[in-house]
mmCIF file of C-alpha atoms and ligand atoms in Angstrom:
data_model
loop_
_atom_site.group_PDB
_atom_site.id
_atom_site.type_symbol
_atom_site.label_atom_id
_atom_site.label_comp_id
_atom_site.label_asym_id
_atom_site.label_seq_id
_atom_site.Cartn_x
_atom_site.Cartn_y
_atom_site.Cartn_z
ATOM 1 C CA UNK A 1 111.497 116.254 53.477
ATOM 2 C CA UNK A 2 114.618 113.942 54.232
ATOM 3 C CA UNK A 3 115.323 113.775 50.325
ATOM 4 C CA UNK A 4 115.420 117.520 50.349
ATOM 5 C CA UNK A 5 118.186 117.436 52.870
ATOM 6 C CA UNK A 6 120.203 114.713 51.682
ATOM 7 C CA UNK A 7 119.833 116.346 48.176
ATOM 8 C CA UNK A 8 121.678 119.870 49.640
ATOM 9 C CA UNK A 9 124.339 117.942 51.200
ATOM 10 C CA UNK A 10 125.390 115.917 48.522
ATOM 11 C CA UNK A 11 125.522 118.233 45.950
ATOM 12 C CA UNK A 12 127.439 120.265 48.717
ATOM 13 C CA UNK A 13 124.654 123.326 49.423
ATOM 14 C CA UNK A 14 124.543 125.171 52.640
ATOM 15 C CA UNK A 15 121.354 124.151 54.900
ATOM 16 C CA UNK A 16 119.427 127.049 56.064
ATOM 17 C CA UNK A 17 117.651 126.615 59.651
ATOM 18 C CA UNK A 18 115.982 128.639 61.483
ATOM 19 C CA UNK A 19 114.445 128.165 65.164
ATOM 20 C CA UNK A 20 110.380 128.521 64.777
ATOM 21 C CA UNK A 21 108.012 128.559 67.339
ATOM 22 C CA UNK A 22 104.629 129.019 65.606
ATOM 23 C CA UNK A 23 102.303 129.072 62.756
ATOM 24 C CA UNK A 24 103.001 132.649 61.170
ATOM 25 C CA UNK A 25 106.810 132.448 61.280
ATOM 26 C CA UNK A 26 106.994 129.044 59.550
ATOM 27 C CA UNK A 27 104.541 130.027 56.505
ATOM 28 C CA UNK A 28 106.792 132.930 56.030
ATOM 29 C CA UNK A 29 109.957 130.629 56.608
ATOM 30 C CA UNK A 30 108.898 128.216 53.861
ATOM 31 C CA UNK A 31 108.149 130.888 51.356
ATOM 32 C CA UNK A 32 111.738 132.162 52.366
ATOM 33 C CA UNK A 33 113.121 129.341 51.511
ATOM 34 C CA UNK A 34 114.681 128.372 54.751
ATOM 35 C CA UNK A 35 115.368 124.322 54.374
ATOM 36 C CA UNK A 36 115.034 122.887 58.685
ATOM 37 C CA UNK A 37 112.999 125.121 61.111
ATOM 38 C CA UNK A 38 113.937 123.762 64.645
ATOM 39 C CA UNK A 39 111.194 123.948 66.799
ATOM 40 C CA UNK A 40 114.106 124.547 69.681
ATOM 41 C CA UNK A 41 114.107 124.218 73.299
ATOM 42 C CA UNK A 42 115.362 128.086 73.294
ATOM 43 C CA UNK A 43 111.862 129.173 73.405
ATOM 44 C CA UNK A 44 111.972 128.836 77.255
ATOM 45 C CA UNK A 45 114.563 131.863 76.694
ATOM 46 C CA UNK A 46 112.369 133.421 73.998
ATOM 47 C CA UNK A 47 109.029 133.253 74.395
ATOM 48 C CA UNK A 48 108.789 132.081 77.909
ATOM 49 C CA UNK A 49 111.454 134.507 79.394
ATOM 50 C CA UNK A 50 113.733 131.979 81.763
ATOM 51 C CA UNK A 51 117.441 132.310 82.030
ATOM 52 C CA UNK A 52 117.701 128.392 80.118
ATOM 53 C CA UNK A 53 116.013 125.985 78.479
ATOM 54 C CA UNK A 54 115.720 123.457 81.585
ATOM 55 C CA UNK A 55 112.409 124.422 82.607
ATOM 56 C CA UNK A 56 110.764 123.320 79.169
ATOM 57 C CA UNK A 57 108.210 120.333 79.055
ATOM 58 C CA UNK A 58 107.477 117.548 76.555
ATOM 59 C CA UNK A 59 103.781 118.847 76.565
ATOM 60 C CA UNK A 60 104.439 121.959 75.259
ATOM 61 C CA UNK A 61 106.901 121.108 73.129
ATOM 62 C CA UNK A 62 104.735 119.076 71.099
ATOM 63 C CA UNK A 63 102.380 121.978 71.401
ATOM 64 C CA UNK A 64 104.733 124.206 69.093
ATOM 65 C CA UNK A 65 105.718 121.364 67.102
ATOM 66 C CA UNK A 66 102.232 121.155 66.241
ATOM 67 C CA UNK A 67 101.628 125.062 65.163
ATOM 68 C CA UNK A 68 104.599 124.812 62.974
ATOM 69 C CA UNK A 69 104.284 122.068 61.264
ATOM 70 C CA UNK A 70 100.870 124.111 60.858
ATOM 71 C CA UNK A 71 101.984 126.650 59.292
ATOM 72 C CA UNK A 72 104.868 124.760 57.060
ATOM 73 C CA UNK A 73 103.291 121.476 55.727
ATOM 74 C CA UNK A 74 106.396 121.150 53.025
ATOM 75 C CA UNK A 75 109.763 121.806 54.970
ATOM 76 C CA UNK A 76 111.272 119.591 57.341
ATOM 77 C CA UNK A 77 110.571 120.342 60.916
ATOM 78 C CA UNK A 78 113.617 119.207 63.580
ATOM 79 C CA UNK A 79 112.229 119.028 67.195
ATOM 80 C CA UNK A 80 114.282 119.125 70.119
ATOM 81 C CA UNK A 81 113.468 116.161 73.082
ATOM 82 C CA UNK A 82 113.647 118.668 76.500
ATOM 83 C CA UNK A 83 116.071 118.089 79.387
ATOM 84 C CA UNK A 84 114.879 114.629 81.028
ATOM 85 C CA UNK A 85 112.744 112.737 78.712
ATOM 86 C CA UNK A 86 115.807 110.994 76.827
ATOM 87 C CA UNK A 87 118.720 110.933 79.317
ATOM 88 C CA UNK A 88 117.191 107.757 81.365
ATOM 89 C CA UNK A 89 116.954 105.024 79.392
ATOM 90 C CA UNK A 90 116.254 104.462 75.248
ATOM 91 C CA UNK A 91 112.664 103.125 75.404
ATOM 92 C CA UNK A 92 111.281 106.241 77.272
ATOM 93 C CA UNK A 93 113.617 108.390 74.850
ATOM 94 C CA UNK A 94 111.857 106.128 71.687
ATOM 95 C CA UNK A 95 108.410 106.909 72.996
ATOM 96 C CA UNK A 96 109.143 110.675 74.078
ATOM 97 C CA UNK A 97 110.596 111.140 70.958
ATOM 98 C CA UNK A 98 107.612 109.249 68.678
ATOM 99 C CA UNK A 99 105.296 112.017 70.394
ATOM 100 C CA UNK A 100 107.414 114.640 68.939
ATOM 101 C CA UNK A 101 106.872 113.116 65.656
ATOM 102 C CA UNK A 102 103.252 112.251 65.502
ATOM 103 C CA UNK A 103 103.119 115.750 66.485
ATOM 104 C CA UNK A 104 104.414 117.163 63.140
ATOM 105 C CA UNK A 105 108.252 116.805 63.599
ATOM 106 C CA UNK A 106 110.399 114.691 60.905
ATOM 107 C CA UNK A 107 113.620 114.552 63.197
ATOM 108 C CA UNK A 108 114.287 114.982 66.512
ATOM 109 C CA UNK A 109 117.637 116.415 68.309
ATOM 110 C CA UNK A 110 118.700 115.893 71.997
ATOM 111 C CA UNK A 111 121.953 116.643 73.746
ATOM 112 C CA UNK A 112 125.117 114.629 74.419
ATOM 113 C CA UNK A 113 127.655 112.008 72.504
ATOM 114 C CA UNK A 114 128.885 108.797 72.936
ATOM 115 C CA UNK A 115 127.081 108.189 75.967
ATOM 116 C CA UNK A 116 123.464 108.443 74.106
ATOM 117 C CA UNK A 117 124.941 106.889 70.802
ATOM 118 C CA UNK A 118 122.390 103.388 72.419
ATOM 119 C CA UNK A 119 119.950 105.435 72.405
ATOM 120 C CA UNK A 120 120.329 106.950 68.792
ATOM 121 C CA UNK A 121 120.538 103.851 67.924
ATOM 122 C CA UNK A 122 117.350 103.015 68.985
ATOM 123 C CA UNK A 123 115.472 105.359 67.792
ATOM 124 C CA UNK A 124 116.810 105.271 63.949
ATOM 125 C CA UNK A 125 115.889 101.646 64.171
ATOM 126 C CA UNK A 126 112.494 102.521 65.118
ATOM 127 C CA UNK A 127 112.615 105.077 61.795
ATOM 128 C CA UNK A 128 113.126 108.224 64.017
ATOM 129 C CA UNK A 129 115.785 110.507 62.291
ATOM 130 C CA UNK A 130 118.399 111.958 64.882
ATOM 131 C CA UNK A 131 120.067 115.371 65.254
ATOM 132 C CA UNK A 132 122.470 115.048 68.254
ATOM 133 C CA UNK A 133 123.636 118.461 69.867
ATOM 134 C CA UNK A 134 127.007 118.384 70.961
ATOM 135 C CA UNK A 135 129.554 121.176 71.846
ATOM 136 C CA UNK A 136 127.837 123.903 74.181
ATOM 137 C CA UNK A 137 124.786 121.718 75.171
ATOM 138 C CA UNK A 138 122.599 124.275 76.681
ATOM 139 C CA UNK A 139 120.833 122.003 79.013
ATOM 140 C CA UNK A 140 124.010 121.233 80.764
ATOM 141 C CA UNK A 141 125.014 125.214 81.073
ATOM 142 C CA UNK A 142 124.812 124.351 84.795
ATOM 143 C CA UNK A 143 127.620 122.332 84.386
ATOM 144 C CA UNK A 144 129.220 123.937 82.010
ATOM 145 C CA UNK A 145 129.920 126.859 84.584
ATOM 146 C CA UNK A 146 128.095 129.614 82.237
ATOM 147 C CA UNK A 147 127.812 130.249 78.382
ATOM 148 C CA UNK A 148 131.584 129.117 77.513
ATOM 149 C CA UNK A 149 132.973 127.627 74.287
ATOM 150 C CA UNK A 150 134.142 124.101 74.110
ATOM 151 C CA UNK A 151 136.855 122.425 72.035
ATOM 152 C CA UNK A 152 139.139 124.826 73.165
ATOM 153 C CA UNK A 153 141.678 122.189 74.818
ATOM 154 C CA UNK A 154 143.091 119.186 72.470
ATOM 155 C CA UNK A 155 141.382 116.650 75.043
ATOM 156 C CA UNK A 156 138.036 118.633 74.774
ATOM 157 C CA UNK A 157 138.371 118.744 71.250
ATOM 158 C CA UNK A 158 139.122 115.080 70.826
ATOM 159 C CA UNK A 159 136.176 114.386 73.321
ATOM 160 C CA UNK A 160 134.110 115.973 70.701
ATOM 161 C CA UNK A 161 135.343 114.354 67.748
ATOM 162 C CA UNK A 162 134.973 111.343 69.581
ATOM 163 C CA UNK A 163 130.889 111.911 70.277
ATOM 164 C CA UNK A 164 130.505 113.115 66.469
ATOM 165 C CA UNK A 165 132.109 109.817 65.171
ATOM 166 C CA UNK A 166 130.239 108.197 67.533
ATOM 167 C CA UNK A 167 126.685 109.532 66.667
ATOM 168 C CA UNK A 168 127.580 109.025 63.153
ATOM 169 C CA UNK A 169 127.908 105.858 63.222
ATOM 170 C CA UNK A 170 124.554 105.029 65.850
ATOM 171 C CA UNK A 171 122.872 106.279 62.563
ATOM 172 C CA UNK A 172 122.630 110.233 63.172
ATOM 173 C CA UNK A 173 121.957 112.115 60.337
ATOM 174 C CA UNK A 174 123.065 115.198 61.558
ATOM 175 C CA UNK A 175 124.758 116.912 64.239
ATOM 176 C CA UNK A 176 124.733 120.435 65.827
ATOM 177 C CA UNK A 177 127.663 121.994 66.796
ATOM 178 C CA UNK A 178 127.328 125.133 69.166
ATOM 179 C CA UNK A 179 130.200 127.482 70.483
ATOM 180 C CA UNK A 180 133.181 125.497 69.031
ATOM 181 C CA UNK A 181 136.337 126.983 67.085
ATOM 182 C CA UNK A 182 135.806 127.149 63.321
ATOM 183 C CA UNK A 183 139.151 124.385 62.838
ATOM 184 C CA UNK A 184 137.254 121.918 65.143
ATOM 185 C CA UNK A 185 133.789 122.244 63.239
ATOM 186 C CA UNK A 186 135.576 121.625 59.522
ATOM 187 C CA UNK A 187 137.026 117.937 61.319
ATOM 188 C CA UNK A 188 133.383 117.406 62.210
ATOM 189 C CA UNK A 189 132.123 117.722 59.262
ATOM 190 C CA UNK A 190 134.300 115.705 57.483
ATOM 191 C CA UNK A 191 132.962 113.002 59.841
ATOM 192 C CA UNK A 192 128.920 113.794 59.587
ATOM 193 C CA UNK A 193 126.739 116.318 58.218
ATOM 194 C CA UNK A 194 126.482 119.435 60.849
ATOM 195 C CA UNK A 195 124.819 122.569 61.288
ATOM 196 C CA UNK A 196 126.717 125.165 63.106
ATOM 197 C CA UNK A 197 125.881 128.306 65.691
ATOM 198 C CA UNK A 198 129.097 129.772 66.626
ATOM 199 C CA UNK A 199 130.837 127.159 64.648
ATOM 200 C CA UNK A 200 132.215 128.865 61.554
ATOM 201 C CA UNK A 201 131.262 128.550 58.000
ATOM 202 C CA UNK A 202 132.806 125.101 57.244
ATOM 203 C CA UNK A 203 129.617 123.455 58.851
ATOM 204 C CA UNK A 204 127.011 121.440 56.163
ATOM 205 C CA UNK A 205 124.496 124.815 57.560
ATOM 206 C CA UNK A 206 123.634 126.985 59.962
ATOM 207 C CA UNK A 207 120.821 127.696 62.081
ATOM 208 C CA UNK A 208 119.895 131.009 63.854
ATOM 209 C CA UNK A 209 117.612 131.646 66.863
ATOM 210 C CA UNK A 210 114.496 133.895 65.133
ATOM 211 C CA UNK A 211 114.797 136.643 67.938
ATOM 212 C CA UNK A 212 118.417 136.797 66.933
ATOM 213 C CA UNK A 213 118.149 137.398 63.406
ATOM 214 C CA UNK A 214 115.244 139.398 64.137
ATOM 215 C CA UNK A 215 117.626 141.776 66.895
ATOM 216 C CA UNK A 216 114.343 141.648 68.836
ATOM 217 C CA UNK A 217 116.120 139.163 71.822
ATOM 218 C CA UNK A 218 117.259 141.590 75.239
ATOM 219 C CA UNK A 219 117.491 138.728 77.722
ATOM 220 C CA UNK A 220 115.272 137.514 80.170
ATOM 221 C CA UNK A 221 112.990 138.535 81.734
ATOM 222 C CA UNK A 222 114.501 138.955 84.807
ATOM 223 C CA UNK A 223 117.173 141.139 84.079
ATOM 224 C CA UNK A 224 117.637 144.488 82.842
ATOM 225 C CA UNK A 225 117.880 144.850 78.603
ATOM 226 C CA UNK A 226 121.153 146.458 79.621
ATOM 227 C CA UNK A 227 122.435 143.674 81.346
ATOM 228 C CA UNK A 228 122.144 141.156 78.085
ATOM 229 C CA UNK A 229 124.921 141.154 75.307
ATOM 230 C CA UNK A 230 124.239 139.179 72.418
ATOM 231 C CA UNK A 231 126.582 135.929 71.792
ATOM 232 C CA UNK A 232 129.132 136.685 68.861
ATOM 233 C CA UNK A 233 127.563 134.595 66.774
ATOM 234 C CA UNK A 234 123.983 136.418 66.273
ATOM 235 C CA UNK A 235 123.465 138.542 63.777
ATOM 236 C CA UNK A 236 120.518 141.252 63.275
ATOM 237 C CA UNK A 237 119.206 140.356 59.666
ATOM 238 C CA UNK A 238 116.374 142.697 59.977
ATOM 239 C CA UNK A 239 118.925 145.718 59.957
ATOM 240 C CA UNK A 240 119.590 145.792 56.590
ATOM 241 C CA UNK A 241 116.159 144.607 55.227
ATOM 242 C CA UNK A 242 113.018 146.506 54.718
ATOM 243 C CA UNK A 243 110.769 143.673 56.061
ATOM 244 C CA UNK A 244 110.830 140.165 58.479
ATOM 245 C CA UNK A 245 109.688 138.600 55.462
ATOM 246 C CA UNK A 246 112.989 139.920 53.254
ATOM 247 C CA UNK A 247 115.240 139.505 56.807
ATOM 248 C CA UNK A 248 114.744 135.580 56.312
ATOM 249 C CA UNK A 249 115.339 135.473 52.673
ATOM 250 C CA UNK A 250 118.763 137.502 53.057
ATOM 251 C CA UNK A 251 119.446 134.724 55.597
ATOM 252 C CA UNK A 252 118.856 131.796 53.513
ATOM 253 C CA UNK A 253 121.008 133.690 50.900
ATOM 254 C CA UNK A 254 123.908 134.458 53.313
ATOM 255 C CA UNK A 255 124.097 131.031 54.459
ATOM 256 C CA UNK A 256 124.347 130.074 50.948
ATOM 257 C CA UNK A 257 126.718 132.345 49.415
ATOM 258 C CA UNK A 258 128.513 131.517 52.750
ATOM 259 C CA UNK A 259 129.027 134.870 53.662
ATOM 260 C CA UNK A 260 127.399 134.024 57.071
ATOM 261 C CA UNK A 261 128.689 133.137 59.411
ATOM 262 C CA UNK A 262 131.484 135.995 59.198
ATOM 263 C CA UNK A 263 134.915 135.644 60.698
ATOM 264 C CA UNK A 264 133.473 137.973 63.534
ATOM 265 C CA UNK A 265 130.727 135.585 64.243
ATOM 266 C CA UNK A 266 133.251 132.293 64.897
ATOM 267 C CA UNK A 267 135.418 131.208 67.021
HETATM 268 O O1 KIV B 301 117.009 125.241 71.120
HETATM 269 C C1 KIV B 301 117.595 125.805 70.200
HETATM 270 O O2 KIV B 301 117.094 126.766 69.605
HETATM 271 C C2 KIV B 301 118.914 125.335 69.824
HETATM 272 C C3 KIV B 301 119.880 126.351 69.252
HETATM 273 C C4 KIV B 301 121.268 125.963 69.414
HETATM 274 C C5 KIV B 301 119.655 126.705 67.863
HETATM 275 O O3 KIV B 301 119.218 124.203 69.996
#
């Protein structure tokens, strides 16, 4: 599964991912070709209906790590470690994270930069392939003050740059870049391999949230359909397709043939 990836980005091919939750979706995501499905901490938005990801456990987690890797036996499966089982200290992130894998997953991804680059570290040495997350880190929207994109100031962007050279060389194989101008994501990815959402189409790939590309997400489910508008950077595959099946495919082709992301889905 690792070959696969290295294979796209040195011959310089866009990596299709997708988030995927269960069984069904990733049979129909391998036969689509899609290359990563990230089993994502976004299905505390999705399928659980909270307002974030932080109320997500380890347990289930592994739980829909398990009925994906199910369902897609041949394509590599990135898992993302929830908020608080990596932040405090690298042996409980090497054994939180080794329960992700023996659960199906061939990477895992967790949040932050420099500060976790130890802990990286650690866990490549122990043969567990990292993804870190940096610009918006959804577990941190607290923080963050809402849903706003970083990189925006030179400091901020240099902060970033910073983490991404940082993971890189702890060992990460990739890094995700969320909500960050287009310029800033091309200087990442000169320094490691990334995958972009709301990062522009200079990124090594791109990765969607299903109910996005599906136009099927409304917000949660708290709040009023009405009250939820879609982040720039989603797009509604299904639109133009005549099935969910042909919705992924057009995906994996429009990631490609970089035609997505658009200029109107960047920053
Ligand atoms: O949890 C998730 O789905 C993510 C997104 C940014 C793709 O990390």
């Amino acid at each position: 599964m690792l070959q696969h990836l290295q294979a796209l980005i040195d011959r310089g091919e866009k990596i299709a991912m997708l988030t995927c939750y269960d069984a069904s979706f990733a049979k129909l995501m391998e036969l689509a070709g899609v290359d990563v499905l990230l089993v994502g901490d976004s299905l505390g938005m999705v399928l659980q209906g909270a307002e974030n990801t932080l109320q997500v456990t380890l347990e289930q987690m592994i739980y829909h790590v398990k009925c994906v890797a199910a369902g897609a036996p041949n394509t590599l499966i990135l898992a993302d470690m929830p908020v608080n089982t990596y932040e405090f200290g690298k042996e409980l992130a090497l054994e939180n994270a080794q329960m992700l894998m023996d659960a199906g997953a061939h990477m895992v991804k967790f949040e932050g930069g420099g500060k976790l680059a130890e802990t990286a570290r650690h866990l490549v040495q122990h043969g567990i392939p990292v993804c870190a997350h940096l610009g918006f880190t959804p577990q941190s929207v607290e923080k963050l003050g809402g849903y706003k994109i970083q990189g925006k100031t030179p400091e901020s962007a240099q902060q970033i740059l910073q983490d991404a050279q940082a993971m890189q060389e702890a060992g990460a194989s990739l890094v995700l870049l969320e909500m960050v101008p287009a310029a800033l994501a091309g200087k990442v990815t000169a320094i490691v391999p990334t995958i972009g959402i709301g990062a522009g189409v200079d990124c090594s790939g791109q990765v969607l949230v299903l109910q996005d590309l599906l136009g099927i997400y409304n917000g949660p489910a708290s709040k009023a359909p009405q009250d939820y508008k879609a982040p720039r950077f989603a797009k509604n595959f299904l639109q133009e397709s005549n099935s969910v099946q042909q919705a992924v495919v057009n995906y994996v082709a429009a990631v490609k043939d970089k035609t997505f992301p658009a200029p109107e889905h960047s920053y």
